Each structure stands twice: as C-alpha cells, then as structure tokens.
Amino acid sequence: MSYAARAVLLMGITVAVAYPASAISRVSAGSRTCAALRQTINNQGAVIVTHPGSRQSGTLYDRYVQDSNYCDAGDVATDDWVPAKDGSCRLYNCQTYEPPFDN
C-alpha cells in the first residue's frame, strides 16, 4: 500500500472514531420534564443539559450520563439535581473518584 493510501486510510479512521464524540445532543432542562430528560439520557448515554445557574450568571452547560460506563477512566457517575419543567430532577454527571479514606 502506498504512503498516500495509508495516509488517507488513517485520516478516515481518525474521523470515524472522533465523529461520535462530537455528536452529543444538547437539551434544555427547563423545557422538559424530568422523565423526558432521563429518557433522552438513557437513549443516548450522555447529553449536554443546559440549566440556569444558581446565581444570575446565566446558563450552565453540564454533561449528564446514563451511568459510570459513559464517564472517563477514573470518574464515576454521581447524583446532581437540575431544575426541570416539573420540578427538581436527579441526574448523573461524571466526577473524579475519590476514595473515602486513605490506607
């Protein structure tokens, strides 16, 4: 296989692998019920959820996941609460795992 053919093949593989990471959906917590938010996350595995900040600083963008399988190595899915259309909604976001104590 020629050098040019290898380069094209490698570029194609790189694009194919990188594309799914950039295709994450973005949804607004305030326009969906908690059940709808959870269903979207369960269907897609991970979603960017926008919601108002605790201060008047504007909108927050956080990545919420179905479970720890959608987190990076060393991270775990932890509880977080966002304001959904029908009240406060418990979702999971990834945080670095910290053992409860050192040995």
PDB file of N, CA and C in Angstrom:
ATOM      1  N   MET A   1       0.849  -1.169   0.000  1.00  0.00           N
ATOM      2  CA  MET A   1       0.000   0.000   0.000  1.00  0.00           C
ATOM      3  C   MET A   1       0.898   1.235   0.000  1.00  0.00           C
ATOM      4  N   SER A   2       0.563   2.194  -0.830  1.00  0.00           N
ATOM      5  CA  SER A   2       1.384   3.396  -0.956  1.00  0.00           C
ATOM      6  C   SER A   2       1.229   4.288   0.275  1.00  0.00           C
ATOM      7  N   TYR A   3       2.162   5.209   0.407  1.00  0.00           N
ATOM      8  CA  TYR A   3       2.139   6.158   1.520  1.00  0.00           C
ATOM      9  C   TYR A   3       0.855   6.991   1.491  1.00  0.00           C
ATOM     10  N   ALA A   4       0.459   7.473   0.317  1.00  0.00           N
ATOM     11  CA  ALA A   4      -0.748   8.299   0.190  1.00  0.00           C
ATOM     12  C   ALA A   4      -1.992   7.508   0.589  1.00  0.00           C
ATOM     13  N   ALA A   5      -2.064   6.256   0.174  1.00  0.00           N
ATOM     14  CA  ALA A   5      -3.217   5.425   0.520  1.00  0.00           C
ATOM     15  C   ALA A   5      -3.278   5.179   2.024  1.00  0.00           C
ATOM     16  N   ARG A   6      -2.139   4.967   2.638  1.00  0.00           N
ATOM     17  CA  ARG A   6      -2.096   4.778   4.097  1.00  0.00           C
ATOM     18  C   ARG A   6      -2.543   6.040   4.819  1.00  0.00           C
ATOM     19  N   ALA A   7      -2.078   7.191   4.332  1.00  0.00           N
ATOM     20  CA  ALA A   7      -2.449   8.461   4.956  1.00  0.00           C
ATOM     21  C   ALA A   7      -3.957   8.692   4.866  1.00  0.00           C
ATOM     22  N   VAL A   8      -4.540   8.419   3.711  1.00  0.00           N
ATOM     23  CA  VAL A   8      -5.983   8.590   3.532  1.00  0.00           C
ATOM     24  C   VAL A   8      -6.747   7.619   4.427  1.00  0.00           C
ATOM     25  N   LEU A   9      -6.301   6.382   4.502  1.00  0.00           N
ATOM     26  CA  LEU A   9      -6.945   5.390   5.352  1.00  0.00           C
ATOM     27  C   LEU A   9      -6.875   5.803   6.821  1.00  0.00           C
ATOM     28  N   LEU A  10      -5.719   6.251   7.265  1.00  0.00           N
ATOM     29  CA  LEU A  10      -5.550   6.684   8.647  1.00  0.00           C
ATOM     30  C   LEU A  10      -6.434   7.888   8.953  1.00  0.00           C
ATOM     31  N   MET A  11      -6.518   8.837   8.032  1.00  0.00           N
ATOM     32  CA  MET A  11      -7.359  10.007   8.232  1.00  0.00           C
ATOM     33  C   MET A  11      -8.830   9.591   8.320  1.00  0.00           C
ATOM     34  N   GLY A  12      -9.251   8.665   7.486  1.00  0.00           N
ATOM     35  CA  GLY A  12     -10.632   8.184   7.521  1.00  0.00           C
ATOM     36  C   GLY A  12     -10.974   7.512   8.832  1.00  0.00           C
ATOM     37  N   ILE A  13     -10.062   6.703   9.333  1.00  0.00           N
ATOM     38  CA  ILE A  13     -10.280   6.031  10.617  1.00  0.00           C
ATOM     39  C   ILE A  13     -10.352   7.054  11.739  1.00  0.00           C
ATOM     40  N   THR A  14      -9.477   8.046  11.719  1.00  0.00           N
ATOM     41  CA  THR A  14      -9.467   9.087  12.747  1.00  0.00           C
ATOM     42  C   THR A  14     -10.788   9.845  12.767  1.00  0.00           C
ATOM     43  N   VAL A  15     -11.286  10.229  11.612  1.00  0.00           N
ATOM     44  CA  VAL A  15     -12.557  10.951  11.530  1.00  0.00           C
ATOM     45  C   VAL A  15     -13.703  10.070  12.011  1.00  0.00           C
ATOM     46  N   ALA A  16     -13.708   8.812  11.629  1.00  0.00           N
ATOM     47  CA  ALA A  16     -14.778   7.896  12.033  1.00  0.00           C
ATOM     48  C   ALA A  16     -14.807   7.694  13.541  1.00  0.00           C
ATOM     49  N   VAL A  17     -13.648   7.647  14.166  1.00  0.00           N
ATOM     50  CA  VAL A  17     -13.576   7.454  15.610  1.00  0.00           C
ATOM     51  C   VAL A  17     -13.931   8.739  16.348  1.00  0.00           C
ATOM     52  N   ALA A  18     -13.510   9.881  15.856  1.00  0.00           N
ATOM     53  CA  ALA A  18     -13.737  11.158  16.532  1.00  0.00           C
ATOM     54  C   ALA A  18     -15.162  11.666  16.356  1.00  0.00           C
ATOM     55  N   TYR A  19     -15.842  11.319  15.283  1.00  0.00           N
ATOM     56  CA  TYR A  19     -17.168  11.864  14.997  1.00  0.00           C
ATOM     57  C   TYR A  19     -18.193  11.605  16.096  1.00  0.00           C
ATOM     58  N   PRO A  20     -18.342  10.381  16.633  1.00  0.00           N
ATOM     59  CA  PRO A  20     -19.363  10.166  17.659  1.00  0.00           C
ATOM     60  C   PRO A  20     -19.170  11.037  18.890  1.00  0.00           C
ATOM     61  N   ALA A  21     -17.957  11.369  19.244  1.00  0.00           N
ATOM     62  CA  ALA A  21     -17.708  12.197  20.418  1.00  0.00           C
ATOM     63  C   ALA A  21     -18.231  13.611  20.221  1.00  0.00           C
ATOM     64  N   SER A  22     -18.277  14.078  18.993  1.00  0.00           N
ATOM     65  CA  SER A  22     -18.740  15.434  18.746  1.00  0.00           C
ATOM     66  C   SER A  22     -20.239  15.492  18.498  1.00  0.00           C
ATOM     67  N   ALA A  23     -20.910  14.366  18.448  1.00  0.00           N
ATOM     68  CA  ALA A  23     -22.321  14.324  18.099  1.00  0.00           C
ATOM     69  C   ALA A  23     -23.226  14.250  19.323  1.00  0.00           C
ATOM     70  N   ILE A  24     -22.820  14.815  20.441  1.00  0.00           N
ATOM     71  CA  ILE A  24     -23.623  14.758  21.656  1.00  0.00           C
ATOM     72  C   ILE A  24     -24.741  15.800  21.577  1.00  0.00           C
ATOM     73  N   SER A  25     -25.934  15.404  21.999  1.00  0.00           N
ATOM     74  CA  SER A  25     -27.093  16.292  21.958  1.00  0.00           C
ATOM     75  C   SER A  25     -27.039  17.306  23.087  1.00  0.00           C
ATOM     76  N   ARG A  26     -27.707  18.429  22.854  1.00  0.00           N
ATOM     77  CA  ARG A  26     -27.838  19.467  23.874  1.00  0.00           C
ATOM     78  C   ARG A  26     -29.325  19.721  24.087  1.00  0.00           C
ATOM     79  N   VAL A  27     -29.777  19.628  25.342  1.00  0.00           N
ATOM     80  CA  VAL A  27     -31.188  19.848  25.665  1.00  0.00           C
ATOM     81  C   VAL A  27     -31.302  20.842  26.816  1.00  0.00           C
ATOM     82  N   SER A  28     -32.445  21.515  26.892  1.00  0.00           N
ATOM     83  CA  SER A  28     -32.709  22.480  27.954  1.00  0.00           C
ATOM     84  C   SER A  28     -33.524  21.811  29.053  1.00  0.00           C
ATOM     85  N   ALA A  29     -33.037  21.885  30.285  1.00  0.00           N
ATOM     86  CA  ALA A  29     -33.740  21.261  31.407  1.00  0.00           C
ATOM     87  C   ALA A  29     -35.080  21.942  31.660  1.00  0.00           C
ATOM     88  N   GLY A  30     -35.145  23.254  31.500  1.00  0.00           N
ATOM     89  CA  GLY A  30     -36.363  23.995  31.803  1.00  0.00           C
ATOM     90  C   GLY A  30     -37.514  23.744  30.855  1.00  0.00           C
ATOM     91  N   SER A  31     -37.234  23.193  29.689  1.00  0.00           N
ATOM     92  CA  SER A  31     -38.303  22.955  28.716  1.00  0.00           C
ATOM     93  C   SER A  31     -38.742  21.493  28.673  1.00  0.00           C
ATOM     94  N   ARG A  32     -38.167  20.640  29.530  1.00  0.00           N
ATOM     95  CA  ARG A  32     -38.504  19.211  29.535  1.00  0.00           C
ATOM     96  C   ARG A  32     -38.847  18.748  30.944  1.00  0.00           C
ATOM     97  N   THR A  33     -39.707  17.752  31.007  1.00  0.00           N
ATOM     98  CA  THR A  33     -40.000  17.139  32.300  1.00  0.00           C
ATOM     99  C   THR A  33     -38.804  16.283  32.719  1.00  0.00           C
ATOM    100  N   CYS A  34     -38.783  15.929  33.982  1.00  0.00           N
ATOM    101  CA  CYS A  34     -37.703  15.077  34.484  1.00  0.00           C
ATOM    102  C   CYS A  34     -37.690  13.740  33.746  1.00  0.00           C
ATOM    103  N   ALA A  35     -38.863  13.162  33.534  1.00  0.00           N
ATOM    104  CA  ALA A  35     -38.942  11.870  32.832  1.00  0.00           C
ATOM    105  C   ALA A  35     -38.402  11.989  31.414  1.00  0.00           C
ATOM    106  N   ALA A  36     -38.696  13.100  30.737  1.00  0.00           N
ATOM    107  CA  ALA A  36     -38.203  13.298  29.368  1.00  0.00           C
ATOM    108  C   ALA A  36     -36.686  13.466  29.355  1.00  0.00           C
ATOM    109  N   LEU A  37     -36.140  14.185  30.337  1.00  0.00           N
ATOM    110  CA  LEU A  37     -34.682  14.331  30.433  1.00  0.00           C
ATOM    111  C   LEU A  37     -34.022  12.970  30.630  1.00  0.00           C
ATOM    112  N   ARG A  38     -34.544  12.195  31.571  1.00  0.00           N
ATOM    113  CA  ARG A  38     -33.970  10.874  31.844  1.00  0.00           C
ATOM    114  C   ARG A  38     -34.069   9.953  30.632  1.00  0.00           C
ATOM    115  N   GLN A  39     -35.193  10.020  29.920  1.00  0.00           N
ATOM    116  CA  GLN A  39     -35.376   9.179  28.740  1.00  0.00           C
ATOM    117  C   GLN A  39     -34.360   9.540  27.660  1.00  0.00           C
ATOM    118  N   THR A  40     -34.141  10.835  27.441  1.00  0.00           N
ATOM    119  CA  THR A  40     -33.161  11.274  26.445  1.00  0.00           C
ATOM    120  C   THR A  40     -31.766  10.781  26.811  1.00  0.00           C
ATOM    121  N   ILE A  41     -31.407  10.907  28.078  1.00  0.00           N
ATOM    122  CA  ILE A  41     -30.087  10.457  28.533  1.00  0.00           C
ATOM    123  C   ILE A  41     -29.971   8.939  28.401  1.00  0.00           C
ATOM    124  N   ASN A  42     -31.015   8.204  28.776  1.00  0.00           N
ATOM    125  CA  ASN A  42     -30.979   6.739  28.658  1.00  0.00           C
ATOM    126  C   ASN A  42     -30.874   6.294  27.208  1.00  0.00           C
ATOM    127  N   ASN A  43     -31.525   7.011  26.303  1.00  0.00           N
ATOM    128  CA  ASN A  43     -31.466   6.658  24.878  1.00  0.00           C
ATOM    129  C   ASN A  43     -30.098   6.928  24.267  1.00  0.00           C
ATOM    130  N   GLN A  44     -29.446   8.020  24.701  1.00  0.00           N
ATOM    131  CA  GLN A  44     -28.202   8.447  24.067  1.00  0.00           C
ATOM    132  C   GLN A  44     -26.955   8.151  24.890  1.00  0.00           C
ATOM    133  N   GLY A  45     -27.117   7.829  26.166  1.00  0.00           N
ATOM    134  CA  GLY A  45     -25.971   7.531  27.014  1.00  0.00           C
ATOM    135  C   GLY A  45     -25.395   8.748  27.697  1.00  0.00           C
ATOM    136  N   ALA A  46     -25.272   9.857  26.967  1.00  0.00           N
ATOM    137  CA  ALA A  46     -24.745  11.103  27.522  1.00  0.00           C
ATOM    138  C   ALA A  46     -25.342  12.274  26.747  1.00  0.00           C
ATOM    139  N   VAL A  47     -25.661  13.354  27.476  1.00  0.00           N
ATOM    140  CA  VAL A  47     -26.293  14.528  26.881  1.00  0.00           C
ATOM    141  C   VAL A  47     -25.780  15.774  27.594  1.00  0.00           C
ATOM    142  N   ILE A  48     -25.633  16.867  26.859  1.00  0.00           N
ATOM    143  CA  ILE A  48     -25.350  18.165  27.469  1.00  0.00           C
ATOM    144  C   ILE A  48     -26.693  18.765  27.863  1.00  0.00           C
ATOM    145  N   VAL A  49     -26.859  19.095  29.142  1.00  0.00           N
ATOM    146  CA  VAL A  49     -28.101  19.690  29.633  1.00  0.00           C
ATOM    147  C   VAL A  49     -27.806  21.127  30.039  1.00  0.00           C
ATOM    148  N   THR A  50     -28.601  22.053  29.505  1.00  0.00           N
ATOM    149  CA  THR A  50     -28.468  23.460  29.888  1.00  0.00           C
ATOM    150  C   THR A  50     -29.496  23.754  30.970  1.00  0.00           C
ATOM    151  N   HIS A  51     -29.076  24.562  31.946  1.00  0.00           N
ATOM    152  CA  HIS A  51     -29.988  24.955  33.018  1.00  0.00           C
ATOM    153  C   HIS A  51     -29.483  26.244  33.640  1.00  0.00           C
ATOM    154  N   PRO A  52     -30.375  27.007  34.297  1.00  0.00           N
ATOM    155  CA  PRO A  52     -29.954  28.268  34.900  1.00  0.00           C
ATOM    156  C   PRO A  52     -28.961  28.035  36.031  1.00  0.00           C
ATOM    157  N   GLY A  53     -28.009  28.947  36.158  1.00  0.00           N
ATOM    158  CA  GLY A  53     -27.053  28.877  37.253  1.00  0.00           C
ATOM    159  C   GLY A  53     -27.700  29.277  38.566  1.00  0.00           C
ATOM    160  N   SER A  54     -27.048  28.977  39.679  1.00  0.00           N
ATOM    161  CA  SER A  54     -27.597  29.311  40.990  1.00  0.00           C
ATOM    162  C   SER A  54     -27.553  30.816  41.249  1.00  0.00           C
ATOM    163  N   ARG A  55     -26.691  31.502  40.553  1.00  0.00           N
ATOM    164  CA  ARG A  55     -26.631  32.968  40.626  1.00  0.00           C
ATOM    165  C   ARG A  55     -27.199  33.520  39.331  1.00  0.00           C
ATOM    166  N   GLN A  56     -27.173  34.808  39.184  1.00  0.00           N
ATOM    167  CA  GLN A  56     -27.686  35.419  37.962  1.00  0.00           C
ATOM    168  C   GLN A  56     -26.615  35.449  36.883  1.00  0.00           C
ATOM    169  N   SER A  57     -25.732  34.477  36.905  1.00  0.00           N
ATOM    170  CA  SER A  57     -24.599  34.470  35.977  1.00  0.00           C
ATOM    171  C   SER A  57     -24.947  33.902  34.613  1.00  0.00           C
ATOM    172  N   GLY A  58     -26.163  33.412  34.438  1.00  0.00           N
ATOM    173  CA  GLY A  58     -26.537  32.902  33.129  1.00  0.00           C
ATOM    174  C   GLY A  58     -26.778  31.410  33.118  1.00  0.00           C
ATOM    175  N   THR A  59     -26.546  30.821  31.971  1.00  0.00           N
ATOM    176  CA  THR A  59     -26.851  29.419  31.735  1.00  0.00           C
ATOM    177  C   THR A  59     -25.636  28.539  31.973  1.00  0.00           C
ATOM    178  N   LEU A  60     -25.863  27.390  32.609  1.00  0.00           N
ATOM    179  CA  LEU A  60     -24.813  26.394  32.811  1.00  0.00           C
ATOM    180  C   LEU A  60     -24.983  25.272  31.797  1.00  0.00           C
ATOM    181  N   TYR A  61     -23.881  24.703  31.382  1.00  0.00           N
ATOM    182  CA  TYR A  61     -23.861  23.581  30.450  1.00  0.00           C
ATOM    183  C   TYR A  61     -23.130  22.440  31.138  1.00  0.00           C
ATOM    184  N   ASP A  62     -23.839  21.361  31.439  1.00  0.00           N
ATOM    185  CA  ASP A  62     -23.232  20.212  32.106  1.00  0.00           C
ATOM    186  C   ASP A  62     -23.541  18.943  31.328  1.00  0.00           C
ATOM    187  N   ARG A  63     -22.603  18.005  31.375  1.00  0.00           N
ATOM    188  CA  ARG A  63     -22.773  16.716  30.696  1.00  0.00           C
ATOM    189  C   ARG A  63     -23.329  15.716  31.702  1.00  0.00           C
ATOM    190  N   TYR A  64     -24.473  15.135  31.375  1.00  0.00           N
ATOM    191  CA  TYR A  64     -25.109  14.137  32.228  1.00  0.00           C
ATOM    192  C   TYR A  64     -25.117  12.796  31.513  1.00  0.00           C
ATOM    193  N   VAL A  65     -24.968  11.732  32.295  1.00  0.00           N
ATOM    194  CA  VAL A  65     -24.770  10.401  31.724  1.00  0.00           C
ATOM    195  C   VAL A  65     -25.769   9.399  32.289  1.00  0.00           C
ATOM    196  N   GLN A  66     -25.926   8.294  31.558  1.00  0.00           N
ATOM    197  CA  GLN A  66     -26.806   7.209  31.991  1.00  0.00           C
ATOM    198  C   GLN A  66     -26.209   6.495  33.204  1.00  0.00           C
ATOM    199  N   ASP A  67     -24.905   6.223  33.163  1.00  0.00           N
ATOM    200  CA  ASP A  67     -24.221   5.545  34.262  1.00  0.00           C
ATOM    201  C   ASP A  67     -22.714   5.748  34.107  1.00  0.00           C
ATOM    202  N   SER A  68     -21.943   5.157  35.007  1.00  0.00           N
ATOM    203  CA  SER A  68     -20.483   5.349  35.019  1.00  0.00           C
ATOM    204  C   SER A  68     -19.788   4.840  33.766  1.00  0.00           C
ATOM    205  N   ASN A  69     -20.436   3.975  32.994  1.00  0.00           N
ATOM    206  CA  ASN A  69     -19.837   3.492  31.748  1.00  0.00           C
ATOM    207  C   ASN A  69     -19.611   4.612  30.740  1.00  0.00           C
ATOM    208  N   TYR A  70     -20.299   5.729  30.897  1.00  0.00           N
ATOM    209  CA  TYR A  70     -20.155   6.864  29.984  1.00  0.00           C
ATOM    210  C   TYR A  70     -19.192   7.918  30.527  1.00  0.00           C
ATOM    211  N   CYS A  71     -18.524   7.611  31.636  1.00  0.00           N
ATOM    212  CA  CYS A  71     -17.529   8.515  32.221  1.00  0.00           C
ATOM    213  C   CYS A  71     -16.127   8.110  31.769  1.00  0.00           C
ATOM    214  N   ASP A  72     -15.178   9.038  31.872  1.00  0.00           N
ATOM    215  CA  ASP A  72     -13.784   8.738  31.581  1.00  0.00           C
ATOM    216  C   ASP A  72     -13.228   7.799  32.647  1.00  0.00           C
ATOM    217  N   ALA A  73     -12.116   7.163  32.336  1.00  0.00           N
ATOM    218  CA  ALA A  73     -11.453   6.288  33.305  1.00  0.00           C
ATOM    219  C   ALA A  73     -11.118   7.095  34.559  1.00  0.00           C
ATOM    220  N   GLY A  74     -11.396   6.540  35.713  1.00  0.00           N
ATOM    221  CA  GLY A  74     -11.129   7.219  36.975  1.00  0.00           C
ATOM    222  C   GLY A  74     -12.281   8.092  37.447  1.00  0.00           C
ATOM    223  N   ASP A  75     -13.324   8.238  36.633  1.00  0.00           N
ATOM    224  CA  ASP A  75     -14.501   9.016  37.011  1.00  0.00           C
ATOM    225  C   ASP A  75     -15.666   8.074  37.296  1.00  0.00           C
ATOM    226  N   VAL A  76     -16.607   8.550  38.106  1.00  0.00           N
ATOM    227  CA  VAL A  76     -17.825   7.797  38.396  1.00  0.00           C
ATOM    228  C   VAL A  76     -19.029   8.721  38.245  1.00  0.00           C
ATOM    229  N   ALA A  77     -20.189   8.133  37.993  1.00  0.00           N
ATOM    230  CA  ALA A  77     -21.425   8.906  37.897  1.00  0.00           C
ATOM    231  C   ALA A  77     -21.915   9.233  39.306  1.00  0.00           C
ATOM    232  N   THR A  78     -22.149  10.510  39.571  1.00  0.00           N
ATOM    233  CA  THR A  78     -22.622  10.953  40.879  1.00  0.00           C
ATOM    234  C   THR A  78     -23.922  11.738  40.720  1.00  0.00           C
ATOM    235  N   ASP A  79     -24.722  11.744  41.780  1.00  0.00           N
ATOM    236  CA  ASP A  79     -26.001  12.465  41.766  1.00  0.00           C
ATOM    237  C   ASP A  79     -25.799  13.957  41.586  1.00  0.00           C
ATOM    238  N   ASP A  80     -26.689  14.556  40.821  1.00  0.00           N
ATOM    239  CA  ASP A  80     -26.762  16.006  40.700  1.00  0.00           C
ATOM    240  C   ASP A  80     -28.228  16.343  40.466  1.00  0.00           C
ATOM    241  N   TRP A  81     -28.623  17.513  40.852  1.00  0.00           N
ATOM    242  CA  TRP A  81     -30.014  17.931  40.708  1.00  0.00           C
ATOM    243  C   TRP A  81     -30.085  19.124  39.774  1.00  0.00           C
ATOM    244  N   VAL A  82     -31.007  19.063  38.819  1.00  0.00           N
ATOM    245  CA  VAL A  82     -31.220  20.180  37.896  1.00  0.00           C
ATOM    246  C   VAL A  82     -32.694  20.571  37.933  1.00  0.00           C
ATOM    247  N   PRO A  83     -32.990  21.845  37.662  1.00  0.00           N
ATOM    248  CA  PRO A  83     -34.389  22.284  37.652  1.00  0.00           C
ATOM    249  C   PRO A  83     -35.066  21.926  36.331  1.00  0.00           C
ATOM    250  N   ALA A  84     -35.918  20.917  36.346  1.00  0.00           N
ATOM    251  CA  ALA A  84     -36.669  20.509  35.155  1.00  0.00           C
ATOM    252  C   ALA A  84     -37.990  21.276  35.104  1.00  0.00           C
ATOM    253  N   LYS A  85     -38.722  21.087  34.044  1.00  0.00           N
ATOM    254  CA  LYS A  85     -40.006  21.771  33.852  1.00  0.00           C
ATOM    255  C   LYS A  85     -40.987  21.456  34.977  1.00  0.00           C
ATOM    256  N   ASP A  86     -40.931  20.221  35.504  1.00  0.00           N
ATOM    257  CA  ASP A  86     -41.876  19.794  36.533  1.00  0.00           C
ATOM    258  C   ASP A  86     -41.267  19.706  37.932  1.00  0.00           C
ATOM    259  N   GLY A  87     -40.141  20.345  38.152  1.00  0.00           N
ATOM    260  CA  GLY A  87     -39.517  20.351  39.477  1.00  0.00           C
ATOM    261  C   GLY A  87     -38.070  19.910  39.421  1.00  0.00           C
ATOM    262  N   SER A  88     -37.495  19.670  40.588  1.00  0.00           N
ATOM    263  CA  SER A  88     -36.095  19.267  40.672  1.00  0.00           C
ATOM    264  C   SER A  88     -35.925  17.825  40.184  1.00  0.00           C
ATOM    265  N   CYS A  89     -34.873  17.591  39.411  1.00  0.00           N
ATOM    266  CA  CYS A  89     -34.676  16.291  38.771  1.00  0.00           C
ATOM    267  C   CYS A  89     -33.276  15.758  39.068  1.00  0.00           C
ATOM    268  N   ARG A  90     -33.203  14.514  39.548  1.00  0.00           N
ATOM    269  CA  ARG A  90     -31.907  13.897  39.835  1.00  0.00           C
ATOM    270  C   ARG A  90     -31.358  13.257  38.568  1.00  0.00           C
ATOM    271  N   LEU A  91     -30.177  13.715  38.176  1.00  0.00           N
ATOM    272  CA  LEU A  91     -29.457  13.159  37.035  1.00  0.00           C
ATOM    273  C   LEU A  91     -28.063  12.781  37.514  1.00  0.00           C
ATOM    274  N   TYR A  92     -27.263  12.186  36.630  1.00  0.00           N
ATOM    275  CA  TYR A  92     -25.907  11.772  36.988  1.00  0.00           C
ATOM    276  C   TYR A  92     -24.890  12.470  36.102  1.00  0.00           C
ATOM    277  N   ASN A  93     -23.860  13.031  36.743  1.00  0.00           N
ATOM    278  CA  ASN A  93     -22.737  13.572  35.978  1.00  0.00           C
ATOM    279  C   ASN A  93     -21.450  12.925  36.467  1.00  0.00           C
ATOM    280  N   CYS A  94     -20.407  13.031  35.680  1.00  0.00           N
ATOM    281  CA  CYS A  94     -19.142  12.351  35.987  1.00  0.00           C
ATOM    282  C   CYS A  94     -18.262  13.214  36.880  1.00  0.00           C
ATOM    283  N   GLN A  95     -17.734  12.607  37.909  1.00  0.00           N
ATOM    284  CA  GLN A  95     -16.806  13.264  38.827  1.00  0.00           C
ATOM    285  C   GLN A  95     -15.629  12.326  39.069  1.00  0.00           C
ATOM    286  N   THR A  96     -14.484  12.898  39.366  1.00  0.00           N
ATOM    287  CA  THR A  96     -13.307  12.096  39.683  1.00  0.00           C
ATOM    288  C   THR A  96     -13.567  11.304  40.957  1.00  0.00           C
ATOM    289  N   TYR A  97     -13.275  10.008  40.907  1.00  0.00           N
ATOM    290  CA  TYR A  97     -13.486   9.149  42.066  1.00  0.00           C
ATOM    291  C   TYR A  97     -12.451   9.464  43.128  1.00  0.00           C
ATOM    292  N   GLU A  98     -12.930   9.708  44.343  1.00  0.00           N
ATOM    293  CA  GLU A  98     -12.046   9.936  45.482  1.00  0.00           C
ATOM    294  C   GLU A  98     -12.408   8.922  46.555  1.00  0.00           C
ATOM    295  N   PRO A  99     -11.475   8.021  46.904  1.00  0.00           N
ATOM    296  CA  PRO A  99     -11.762   7.023  47.939  1.00  0.00           C
ATOM    297  C   PRO A  99     -12.150   7.709  49.247  1.00  0.00           C
ATOM    298  N   PRO A 100     -13.025   7.081  50.044  1.00  0.00           N
ATOM    299  CA  PRO A 100     -13.478   7.707  51.284  1.00  0.00           C
ATOM    300  C   PRO A 100     -12.373   7.898  52.319  1.00  0.00           C
ATOM    301  N   PHE A 101     -11.306   7.117  52.225  1.00  0.00           N
ATOM    302  CA  PHE A 101     -10.182   7.268  53.156  1.00  0.00           C
ATOM    303  C   PHE A 101      -8.935   6.671  52.527  1.00  0.00           C
ATOM    304  N   ASP A 102      -7.783   7.096  53.015  1.00  0.00           N
ATOM    305  CA  ASP A 102      -6.506   6.558  52.540  1.00  0.00           C
ATOM    306  C   ASP A 102      -6.035   5.467  53.481  1.00  0.00           C
ATOM    307  N   ASN A 103      -5.371   4.461  52.928  1.00  0.00           N
ATOM    308  CA  ASN A 103      -4.805   3.384  53.751  1.00  0.00           C
ATOM    309  C   ASN A 103      -3.371   3.665  54.068  1.00  0.00           C
TER     310      ASN A 103
END
